[in-house]
Short mmCIF file of N, CA and C in Angstrom, two decimals:
data_model
loop_
_atom_site.label_atom_id
_atom_site.label_comp_id
_atom_site.label_asym_id
_atom_site.label_seq_id
_atom_site.Cartn_x
_atom_site.Cartn_y
_atom_site.Cartn_z
N MET A 1 14.19 -13.60 -10.97
CA MET A 1 13.96 -14.94 -10.30
C MET A 1 14.71 -15.16 -9.39
N LEU A 2 14.27 -15.88 -8.52
CA LEU A 2 15.02 -15.94 -7.32
C LEU A 2 14.99 -17.95 -6.50
N ASP A 3 16.00 -18.50 -6.31
CA ASP A 3 15.98 -19.81 -5.94
C ASP A 3 15.53 -19.67 -4.45
N ALA A 4 16.14 -21.11 -4.02
CA ALA A 4 14.97 -20.83 -2.49
C ALA A 4 16.21 -20.91 -1.94
N ALA A 5 16.74 -20.07 -1.93
CA ALA A 5 18.51 -19.45 -0.96
C ALA A 5 17.99 -18.06 -1.46
N GLY A 6 17.05 -17.55 -2.17
CA GLY A 6 17.26 -16.06 -2.12
C GLY A 6 18.08 -15.33 -3.65
N ALA A 7 18.94 -16.50 -4.15
CA ALA A 7 19.48 -15.33 -5.24
C ALA A 7 18.85 -15.51 -6.55
N VAL A 8 19.41 -14.52 -6.91
CA VAL A 8 18.86 -14.02 -8.10
C VAL A 8 19.42 -14.81 -9.27
N LYS A 9 18.44 -15.54 -9.83
CA LYS A 9 18.78 -16.56 -10.96
C LYS A 9 18.77 -16.10 -12.52
N LEU A 10 17.33 -14.89 -12.71
CA LEU A 10 17.51 -14.50 -13.49
C LEU A 10 16.47 -13.05 -13.79
N ALA A 11 17.44 -11.95 -14.73
CA ALA A 11 16.68 -10.70 -13.76
C ALA A 11 17.31 -9.83 -15.30
N THR A 12 16.34 -8.81 -15.59
CA THR A 12 16.36 -8.05 -16.58
C THR A 12 17.99 -6.96 -16.18
N ALA A 13 18.32 -6.44 -16.94
CA ALA A 13 19.69 -5.54 -16.24
C ALA A 13 18.69 -4.00 -15.59
N ARG A 14 17.86 -4.24 -15.95
CA ARG A 14 17.52 -3.28 -14.99
C ARG A 14 16.75 -3.75 -13.48
N GLY A 15 16.29 -4.61 -14.06
CA GLY A 15 15.51 -5.44 -12.61
C GLY A 15 16.88 -5.62 -11.74
N ARG A 16 18.13 -6.37 -12.40
CA ARG A 16 19.36 -5.81 -11.72
C ARG A 16 19.97 -4.94 -10.19
N GLU A 17 19.64 -4.11 -11.54
CA GLU A 17 20.15 -2.51 -10.91
C GLU A 17 19.22 -2.06 -9.75
N HIS A 18 17.79 -2.23 -9.72
CA HIS A 18 16.91 -2.33 -8.90
C HIS A 18 17.07 -2.93 -7.25
N ILE A 19 17.32 -4.35 -7.56
CA ILE A 19 17.78 -5.25 -6.43
C ILE A 19 18.75 -5.14 -6.21
N ALA A 20 20.01 -4.41 -6.66
CA ALA A 20 21.72 -4.98 -6.22
C ALA A 20 21.57 -5.02 -4.72
N GLY A 21 21.14 -3.48 -4.38
CA GLY A 21 21.78 -3.17 -2.73
C GLY A 21 20.77 -4.37 -1.67
N LEU A 22 19.90 -5.23 -2.30
CA LEU A 22 19.65 -6.16 -1.42
C LEU A 22 19.98 -6.57 -0.87
N GLN A 23 19.99 -7.09 0.79
CA GLN A 23 20.48 -7.73 1.27
C GLN A 23 20.47 -9.23 1.77
N GLN A 24 21.62 -10.05 1.30
CA GLN A 24 21.24 -11.62 0.85
C GLN A 24 19.93 -12.01 2.01
N GLY A 25 19.70 -11.20 2.75
CA GLY A 25 18.54 -12.23 4.32
C GLY A 25 17.54 -11.43 3.67
N TYR A 26 17.31 -10.56 3.09
CA TYR A 26 15.88 -9.80 2.73
C TYR A 26 15.71 -11.03 1.58
N ALA A 27 16.39 -10.81 0.56
CA ALA A 27 16.10 -12.27 -0.27
C ALA A 27 15.79 -13.31 -0.02
N ALA A 28 16.23 -14.19 0.73
CA ALA A 28 16.27 -15.48 1.14
C ALA A 28 14.58 -15.06 1.86
N SER A 29 13.99 -14.09 2.32
CA SER A 29 13.07 -13.90 3.30
C SER A 29 12.27 -14.20 2.08
N LEU A 30 12.28 -13.13 0.82
CA LEU A 30 10.80 -13.69 -0.06
C LEU A 30 11.10 -14.70 -0.44
N ALA A 31 12.28 -15.38 -0.79
CA ALA A 31 12.00 -16.34 -1.71
C ALA A 31 11.63 -17.91 -0.86
N SER A 32 11.65 -17.82 0.36
CA SER A 32 10.83 -19.00 1.18
C SER A 32 9.27 -18.24 1.29
N LEU A 33 8.88 -18.30 0.78
CA LEU A 33 7.71 -17.87 1.22
C LEU A 33 6.88 -19.43 1.73
N PRO A 34 6.05 -19.60 2.37
CA PRO A 34 5.12 -20.82 2.99
C PRO A 34 4.70 -21.43 1.18
N ALA A 35 4.16 -22.68 1.51
CA ALA A 35 3.22 -23.05 0.28
C ALA A 35 1.82 -21.78 0.16
N GLY A 36 1.39 -22.46 1.86
CA GLY A 36 0.20 -21.51 1.90
C GLY A 36 -0.18 -20.16 1.54
N GLU A 37 1.02 -19.57 0.82
CA GLU A 37 0.80 -18.07 0.98
C GLU A 37 -0.37 -17.78 -0.30
N PRO A 38 -0.76 -17.03 -0.41
CA PRO A 38 -1.50 -16.21 -1.89
C PRO A 38 -0.63 -16.07 -2.89
N ALA A 39 -1.52 -16.54 -3.98
CA ALA A 39 -0.74 -16.47 -5.20
C ALA A 39 -0.26 -15.39 -5.79
N LEU A 40 -0.24 -13.66 -5.04
CA LEU A 40 0.49 -13.09 -5.39
C LEU A 40 0.80 -12.30 -4.09
N TYR A 41 1.94 -12.46 -3.47
CA TYR A 41 2.55 -11.63 -2.76
C TYR A 41 3.32 -10.25 -2.78
N VAL A 42 2.34 -9.28 -1.72
CA VAL A 42 3.02 -8.22 -2.06
C VAL A 42 4.11 -7.80 -0.92
N ALA A 43 5.55 -7.98 -1.22
CA ALA A 43 6.44 -7.18 -0.29
C ALA A 43 6.44 -6.00 -0.10
N PRO A 44 6.90 -5.74 1.37
CA PRO A 44 7.31 -4.39 1.35
C PRO A 44 7.87 -3.59 0.23
N PRO A 45 8.20 -2.39 0.37
CA PRO A 45 8.49 -1.33 -1.22
C PRO A 45 10.23 -1.50 -0.36
N LEU A 46 10.99 -1.29 -1.39
CA LEU A 46 12.32 -1.26 -1.20
C LEU A 46 12.75 0.46 -1.88
N ARG A 47 13.34 0.97 -1.28
CA ARG A 47 13.89 2.06 -1.94
C ARG A 47 14.78 1.73 -2.74
N GLY A 48 14.39 2.77 -4.38
CA GLY A 48 15.00 2.27 -5.37
C GLY A 48 15.93 3.98 -5.88
N ARG A 49 16.85 4.25 -6.77
CA ARG A 49 16.97 5.01 -7.25
C ARG A 49 15.88 6.02 -8.13
N GLU A 50 14.60 5.65 -8.09
CA GLU A 50 13.55 6.84 -8.83
C GLU A 50 12.62 6.43 -7.82
N GLY A 51 12.67 6.01 -6.62
CA GLY A 51 11.51 5.88 -5.68
C GLY A 51 11.61 4.59 -5.27
N SER A 52 10.23 4.56 -4.39
CA SER A 52 9.78 3.26 -3.98
C SER A 52 9.14 2.27 -5.13
N ILE A 53 9.73 0.79 -4.70
CA ILE A 53 9.37 -0.07 -5.78
C ILE A 53 8.55 -1.10 -4.87
N LEU A 54 7.55 -1.53 -5.29
CA LEU A 54 7.03 -2.55 -4.83
C LEU A 54 6.96 -4.01 -5.31
N PRO A 55 7.82 -4.70 -5.14
CA PRO A 55 8.01 -5.95 -4.90
C PRO A 55 7.02 -7.10 -5.19
N LEU A 56 6.64 -7.79 -6.40
CA LEU A 56 5.39 -8.41 -6.30
C LEU A 56 6.11 -9.78 -6.63
N LEU A 57 5.57 -10.91 -5.54
CA LEU A 57 6.34 -11.81 -5.46
C LEU A 57 5.14 -13.17 -6.12
N ARG A 58 5.30 -14.69 -7.01
CA ARG A 58 4.61 -15.88 -7.09
C ARG A 58 5.84 -17.05 -6.41
N ARG A 59 5.18 -17.57 -6.21
CA ARG A 59 5.55 -19.35 -5.95
C ARG A 59 5.66 -19.78 -7.30
N LEU A 60 6.76 -20.37 -7.59
CA LEU A 60 6.74 -20.94 -8.95
C LEU A 60 6.37 -22.03 -8.86
N ASP A 61 7.30 -22.52 -8.34
CA ASP A 61 7.72 -23.89 -7.64
C ASP A 61 8.08 -24.61 -6.13
N ALA A 62 8.67 -25.54 -5.83
CA ALA A 62 8.95 -25.47 -4.42
C ALA A 62 10.50 -24.87 -4.41
N HIS A 63 10.99 -24.90 -5.66
CA HIS A 63 12.74 -23.91 -5.99
C HIS A 63 12.53 -22.74 -6.32
N ARG A 64 11.30 -21.84 -6.70
CA ARG A 64 11.75 -20.75 -7.42
C ARG A 64 10.52 -19.78 -6.66
N VAL A 65 10.95 -18.59 -7.01
CA VAL A 65 10.16 -17.31 -6.93
C VAL A 65 10.23 -16.27 -7.92
N GLY A 66 8.93 -16.12 -8.78
CA GLY A 66 9.42 -15.14 -9.60
C GLY A 66 8.63 -13.93 -8.52
N MET A 67 9.63 -12.78 -9.03
CA MET A 67 9.24 -11.53 -8.75
C MET A 67 9.12 -10.06 -9.79
N ALA A 68 8.35 -9.37 -9.56
CA ALA A 68 8.13 -8.20 -10.41
C ALA A 68 8.06 -7.20 -9.46
N LEU A 69 9.00 -6.54 -10.25
CA LEU A 69 8.99 -4.79 -9.58
C LEU A 69 8.64 -3.41 -10.07
N LEU A 70 7.43 -3.00 -9.59
CA LEU A 70 6.21 -2.20 -9.34
C LEU A 70 6.68 -0.66 -8.58
N PRO A 71 7.90 0.10 -10.08
CA PRO A 71 7.78 1.58 -9.09
C PRO A 71 6.34 2.17 -8.92
N LEU A 72 6.73 2.72 -7.71
CA LEU A 72 5.12 2.99 -6.90
C LEU A 72 4.86 4.40 -7.64
N GLN A 73 5.81 5.20 -8.38
CA GLN A 73 5.41 6.63 -8.88
C GLN A 73 4.54 6.16 -10.12
N GLY A 74 4.46 5.06 -10.48
CA GLY A 74 3.47 4.77 -12.12
C GLY A 74 2.59 4.56 -11.19
N LEU A 75 1.77 4.52 -10.03
CA LEU A 75 0.67 4.59 -9.79
C LEU A 75 0.07 5.83 -9.82
N ALA A 76 0.63 6.70 -9.83
CA ALA A 76 0.00 8.44 -9.74
C ALA A 76 -0.70 8.50 -10.51
N GLY A 77 -0.15 8.05 -12.15
CA GLY A 77 -1.06 7.80 -13.45
C GLY A 77 -1.93 7.69 -13.24
N GLN A 78 -2.41 6.59 -12.71
CA GLN A 78 -4.14 5.74 -12.19
C GLN A 78 -4.71 6.29 -11.14
N TYR A 79 -3.93 6.94 -10.03
CA TYR A 79 -4.77 7.76 -9.02
C TYR A 79 -5.36 8.83 -9.85
N ALA A 80 -4.13 9.80 -10.71
CA ALA A 80 -4.57 10.70 -11.18
C ALA A 80 -6.54 10.86 -12.06
N ARG A 81 -6.44 9.79 -12.74
CA ARG A 81 -7.88 9.38 -13.10
C ARG A 81 -8.89 8.91 -12.20
N LEU A 82 -8.79 8.41 -10.72
CA LEU A 82 -10.05 8.33 -10.14
C LEU A 82 -10.31 9.91 -10.00
N PRO A 83 -11.82 9.59 -9.56
CA PRO A 83 -12.83 10.89 -9.20
C PRO A 83 -12.90 11.19 -8.08
N LEU A 84 -11.73 11.46 -7.58
CA LEU A 84 -11.65 11.82 -5.81
C LEU A 84 -12.53 13.26 -5.72
N ALA A 85 -12.67 13.53 -4.75
CA ALA A 85 -13.58 14.59 -3.82
C ALA A 85 -12.31 15.81 -3.51
N LYS A 86 -12.84 16.89 -3.41
CA LYS A 86 -11.76 17.78 -3.44
C LYS A 86 -11.48 17.46 -1.61
N GLY A 87 -9.92 17.44 -1.27
CA GLY A 87 -9.12 17.33 -0.31
C GLY A 87 -9.43 15.56 0.30
N ALA A 88 -9.99 14.99 -0.87
CA ALA A 88 -9.87 13.50 -0.51
C ALA A 88 -8.27 12.90 -0.58
N ARG A 89 -7.91 11.48 0.11
CA ARG A 89 -6.47 10.77 -0.37
C ARG A 89 -6.72 9.42 -0.51
N LEU A 90 -6.01 8.89 -0.94
CA LEU A 90 -6.32 7.79 -0.99
C LEU A 90 -5.19 6.77 -0.63
N LEU A 91 -4.87 5.61 0.55
CA LEU A 91 -3.92 4.74 0.64
C LEU A 91 -3.64 3.50 0.50
N LEU A 92 -2.72 2.91 0.21
CA LEU A 92 -2.78 1.68 0.30
C LEU A 92 -1.51 1.17 0.68
N PHE A 93 -2.63 0.01 1.65
CA PHE A 93 -1.24 -0.91 2.98
C PHE A 93 -0.65 -2.31 2.53
N ASP A 94 -0.14 -2.78 2.63
CA ASP A 94 0.05 -4.01 2.36
C ASP A 94 -0.41 -4.99 3.88
N ALA A 95 -0.17 -6.26 3.79
CA ALA A 95 -0.54 -7.01 5.26
C ALA A 95 0.21 -6.88 6.54
N GLU A 96 1.61 -6.46 6.32
CA GLU A 96 2.15 -5.76 7.66
C GLU A 96 1.92 -4.57 7.49
N GLY A 97 1.05 -3.92 7.49
CA GLY A 97 0.45 -2.38 7.65
C GLY A 97 1.49 -1.65 6.93
N HIS A 98 2.11 -1.92 6.31
CA HIS A 98 3.28 -0.93 5.54
C HIS A 98 2.74 0.16 4.16
N ARG A 99 2.72 1.16 4.64
CA ARG A 99 1.86 2.44 4.06
C ARG A 99 2.76 2.36 2.23
N LEU A 100 2.36 1.70 1.19
CA LEU A 100 2.39 1.00 -0.39
C LEU A 100 2.76 2.41 -0.86
N ALA A 101 1.29 3.53 -0.65
CA ALA A 101 1.67 4.31 -1.73
C ALA A 101 0.17 5.39 -0.96
N VAL A 102 0.08 6.70 -1.31
CA VAL A 102 -0.63 7.43 -1.08
C VAL A 102 -0.99 8.63 -1.80
N HIS A 103 -2.13 9.06 -2.69
CA HIS A 103 -2.26 9.98 -3.66
C HIS A 103 -3.47 11.06 -2.95
N PRO A 104 -3.66 12.01 -3.53
CA PRO A 104 -2.36 12.77 -3.96
C PRO A 104 -1.19 12.71 -2.79
N PRO A 105 0.02 12.74 -3.42
CA PRO A 105 1.50 12.72 -2.40
C PRO A 105 1.78 13.43 -1.56
N GLY A 106 1.92 13.43 -0.29
CA GLY A 106 1.94 13.90 1.08
C GLY A 106 2.98 13.69 1.32
N PRO A 107 3.55 13.96 2.75
CA PRO A 107 4.30 13.72 3.78
C PRO A 107 4.52 12.56 3.82
N TRP A 108 4.23 11.27 3.70
CA TRP A 108 4.14 10.13 4.54
C TRP A 108 4.84 9.45 3.32
N PRO A 109 6.02 9.09 3.50
CA PRO A 109 6.65 8.47 2.96
C PRO A 109 6.37 6.68 1.95
N ALA A 110 6.07 5.95 1.04
CA ALA A 110 5.83 4.68 1.13
C ALA A 110 6.76 3.84 2.11
N GLY A 111 6.51 2.61 2.40
CA GLY A 111 7.26 1.32 2.64
C GLY A 111 6.95 2.23 4.95
N GLU A 112 6.45 3.13 5.46
CA GLU A 112 6.60 3.16 6.56
C GLU A 112 5.30 2.49 7.30
N LYS A 113 5.30 2.07 8.24
CA LYS A 113 3.94 1.86 9.28
C LYS A 113 3.27 2.83 10.04
N PRO A 114 2.44 3.21 9.96
CA PRO A 114 1.64 4.17 10.68
C PRO A 114 1.69 3.86 11.99
N ALA A 115 1.31 4.83 12.50
CA ALA A 115 1.15 4.34 14.31
C ALA A 115 -0.29 3.41 14.80
N ARG A 116 -1.35 3.43 13.45
CA ARG A 116 -2.10 2.73 13.07
C ARG A 116 -2.62 1.40 12.22
N ALA A 117 -1.10 1.35 12.53
CA ALA A 117 -1.03 -0.05 11.38
C ALA A 117 -1.51 -1.10 11.41
N GLU A 118 -1.35 -1.64 12.74
CA GLU A 118 -2.19 -2.79 13.11
C GLU A 118 -3.74 -3.06 12.92
N GLU A 119 -4.17 -1.94 13.40
CA GLU A 119 -6.00 -1.91 12.52
C GLU A 119 -5.85 -2.57 11.55
N VAL A 120 -5.26 -1.91 10.49
CA VAL A 120 -5.53 -2.06 9.05
C VAL A 120 -5.18 -3.49 9.15
N VAL A 121 -3.69 -4.18 9.52
CA VAL A 121 -3.51 -5.24 9.55
C VAL A 121 -5.05 -6.10 9.80
N ARG A 122 -5.32 -6.02 11.23
CA ARG A 122 -6.38 -6.93 11.67
C ARG A 122 -7.39 -6.59 10.81
N ALA A 123 -8.07 -5.98 10.00
CA ALA A 123 -8.72 -5.94 9.01
C ALA A 123 -8.13 -6.34 7.64
N LEU A 124 -7.24 -6.54 7.81
CA LEU A 124 -7.19 -6.98 6.00
C LEU A 124 -6.80 -8.90 6.23
N ARG A 125 -6.59 -9.14 7.96
CA ARG A 125 -6.44 -10.30 8.41
C ARG A 125 -8.33 -11.00 8.28
N GLU A 126 -9.06 -10.70 8.22
CA GLU A 126 -10.37 -11.17 8.19
C GLU A 126 -10.77 -10.27 7.24
N ARG A 127 -10.08 -9.48 5.91
CA ARG A 127 -10.95 -9.34 4.94
C ARG A 127 -12.53 -9.10 5.31
N ARG A 128 -12.36 -7.82 5.94
CA ARG A 128 -13.73 -6.72 6.08
C ARG A 128 -13.24 -5.38 5.83
N ARG A 129 -14.39 -5.23 4.96
CA ARG A 129 -14.34 -3.36 5.16
C ARG A 129 -14.71 -2.57 6.27
N ALA A 130 -14.40 -1.27 6.67
CA ALA A 130 -14.19 -0.64 7.48
C ALA A 130 -14.53 0.76 7.22
N SER A 131 -15.51 1.84 7.84
CA SER A 131 -15.99 3.12 7.74
C SER A 131 -15.83 3.52 8.85
N GLY A 132 -15.94 5.09 9.26
CA GLY A 132 -16.42 5.75 10.16
C GLY A 132 -15.39 6.44 10.71
N MET A 133 -15.12 7.39 11.21
CA MET A 133 -14.92 8.80 11.62
C MET A 133 -13.69 8.64 12.12
N ASP A 134 -12.46 9.41 12.55
CA ASP A 134 -11.44 9.25 13.32
C ASP A 134 -11.04 10.64 13.40
N ARG A 135 -10.05 10.42 14.01
CA ARG A 135 -8.90 11.76 14.46
C ARG A 135 -7.64 11.71 13.74
N ALA A 136 -7.17 12.94 12.68
CA ALA A 136 -5.45 12.35 12.35
C ALA A 136 -4.71 12.32 13.19
N ALA A 137 -3.67 11.50 13.09
CA ALA A 137 -3.07 11.22 14.07
C ALA A 137 -1.86 12.66 14.39
N ALA A 138 -1.38 13.09 13.08
CA ALA A 138 -0.69 14.47 12.96
C ALA A 138 -1.23 15.69 13.74
N ASP A 139 -2.62 15.76 13.55
CA ASP A 139 -3.35 17.14 13.94
C ASP A 139 -4.42 17.10 14.53
N GLY A 140 -5.13 15.98 14.90
CA GLY A 140 -6.13 15.88 15.13
C GLY A 140 -7.22 15.82 14.76
N THR A 141 -7.61 16.67 13.28
CA THR A 141 -8.05 17.10 12.85
C THR A 141 -9.30 15.57 12.47
N PRO A 142 -10.18 16.11 12.40
CA PRO A 142 -11.74 15.22 12.29
C PRO A 142 -11.95 14.51 10.89
N ARG A 143 -11.66 13.13 10.74
CA ARG A 143 -11.92 12.99 9.18
C ARG A 143 -12.66 11.48 9.07
N TYR A 144 -13.37 11.13 7.87
CA TYR A 144 -14.25 10.47 7.64
C TYR A 144 -13.48 8.95 6.81
N TYR A 145 -13.29 8.24 7.58
CA TYR A 145 -12.35 7.09 6.04
C TYR A 145 -13.39 6.00 5.88
N ALA A 146 -13.08 5.04 4.77
CA ALA A 146 -13.68 3.97 4.02
C ALA A 146 -12.48 3.03 3.78
N ALA A 147 -12.32 1.77 4.27
CA ALA A 147 -11.10 1.14 4.26
C ALA A 147 -11.98 -0.35 3.55
N VAL A 148 -11.41 -0.63 2.59
CA VAL A 148 -11.86 -2.60 1.98
C VAL A 148 -10.92 -2.87 1.37
N PRO A 149 -10.64 -4.23 1.56
CA PRO A 149 -9.31 -4.92 1.09
C PRO A 149 -9.57 -5.37 -0.56
N VAL A 150 -8.25 -5.30 -1.27
CA VAL A 150 -8.40 -5.52 -2.57
C VAL A 150 -8.77 -6.62 -2.49
N GLN A 151 -10.03 -7.33 -3.59
CA GLN A 151 -10.14 -8.23 -3.81
C GLN A 151 -9.12 -9.22 -4.30
N GLY A 152 -8.27 -10.39 -4.08
CA GLY A 152 -7.56 -11.68 -4.68
C GLY A 152 -6.36 -11.33 -4.43
N GLN A 153 -6.01 -9.63 -3.51
CA GLN A 153 -5.00 -9.36 -3.10
C GLN A 153 -4.42 -9.09 -1.75
N PRO A 154 -3.54 -9.05 -1.49
CA PRO A 154 -3.00 -8.78 0.19
C PRO A 154 -3.03 -7.26 0.45
N VAL A 155 -3.74 -6.60 0.51
CA VAL A 155 -3.77 -5.11 -0.01
C VAL A 155 -4.97 -4.52 0.83
N MET A 156 -5.09 -3.47 1.03
CA MET A 156 -5.96 -2.48 1.29
C MET A 156 -6.26 -1.33 1.65
N LEU A 157 -6.85 -0.27 0.37
CA LEU A 157 -7.10 0.34 0.33
C LEU A 157 -8.07 1.01 1.25
N ILE A 158 -7.39 2.61 1.61
CA ILE A 158 -8.10 3.33 2.38
C ILE A 158 -8.56 4.89 1.94
N ALA A 159 -9.90 5.12 1.77
CA ALA A 159 -9.96 6.60 1.30
C ALA A 159 -10.32 7.35 2.70
N LEU A 160 -9.57 8.86 2.68
CA LEU A 160 -10.00 9.67 3.85
C LEU A 160 -10.53 10.60 3.04
N GLN A 161 -10.77 11.76 3.82
CA GLN A 161 -11.44 13.13 4.02
C GLN A 161 -11.68 13.52 4.97
N SER A 162 -11.33 14.71 4.93
CA SER A 162 -12.03 15.69 6.29
C SER A 162 -13.23 15.61 6.41
N GLN A 163 -13.60 16.28 7.95
CA GLN A 163 -15.04 16.49 8.31
C GLN A 163 -15.18 17.56 7.64
N LYS A 164 -14.33 18.79 7.39
CA LYS A 164 -14.67 20.06 7.03
C LYS A 164 -15.03 20.17 5.39
N GLU A 165 -13.89 19.12 4.74
CA GLU A 165 -14.66 19.32 3.27
C GLU A 165 -15.84 18.42 2.79
N VAL A 166 -16.20 17.15 3.25
CA VAL A 166 -17.34 16.33 3.18
C VAL A 166 -19.08 17.51 3.59
N MET A 167 -18.62 18.51 5.16
CA MET A 167 -19.58 19.15 4.84
C MET A 167 -19.59 20.82 4.23
N ALA A 168 -19.01 21.06 3.75
CA ALA A 168 -18.88 22.14 3.64
C ALA A 168 -19.41 22.67 2.60
N PRO A 169 -20.10 22.02 1.68
CA PRO A 169 -20.98 22.40 0.84
C PRO A 169 -22.52 22.45 1.63
N TRP A 170 -22.75 21.97 2.17
CA TRP A 170 -24.51 21.67 3.28
C TRP A 170 -23.94 22.87 4.41
N TRP A 171 -22.97 23.28 4.62
CA TRP A 171 -22.95 24.63 5.76
C TRP A 171 -22.77 25.64 4.90
N GLN A 172 -22.47 25.69 3.83
CA GLN A 172 -22.40 26.44 2.87
C GLN A 172 -24.06 26.76 2.58
N ARG A 173 -24.65 25.88 2.14
CA ARG A 173 -25.98 26.05 1.69
C ARG A 173 -27.25 26.14 3.04
N THR A 174 -26.92 25.98 4.27
CA THR A 174 -27.27 26.47 5.27
C THR A 174 -27.17 27.46 6.01
N GLY A 175 -26.04 28.24 5.54
CA GLY A 175 -25.21 29.02 5.98
C GLY A 175 -25.02 29.06 7.85
N CYS A 176 -24.60 28.08 7.96
CA CYS A 176 -23.57 27.56 8.74
C CYS A 176 -22.39 27.83 8.56
#
């Protein structure tokens, strides 16, 4: 639990270890959530000893903010149970366009803002779904995407799959 100045007032021993390196200004910015914020605020990931940690915050009253720390590696087991097609990738973004998680893991670290982050931020702000085709920024590979805001949360889930993977079965059947 943080007070209005961002000072830690109550935490488990393990939680204190994770947030020990936080700059006071960062903690204060989290504790100063405006009254109109959603019930659950997803803050940019923190770097911890065990990988990226996602702070989940909730205003408790005018003077206190509750914070839960979710290790992002813990999400990997949940993602592994999803029936993803071959070559598909899932990405989770916060309201500021930070990449929170990627499955399967790839060369994109959590916490970074990709080149097209503003598109994600705009779609999330408007709470709209999006889908279509674009090209990967890294290598120009054509890919399909579908993006949906997660209901009740300030996060966007995006599924990606290369055109080659999507079309492969059809190309095989037709001899293309």
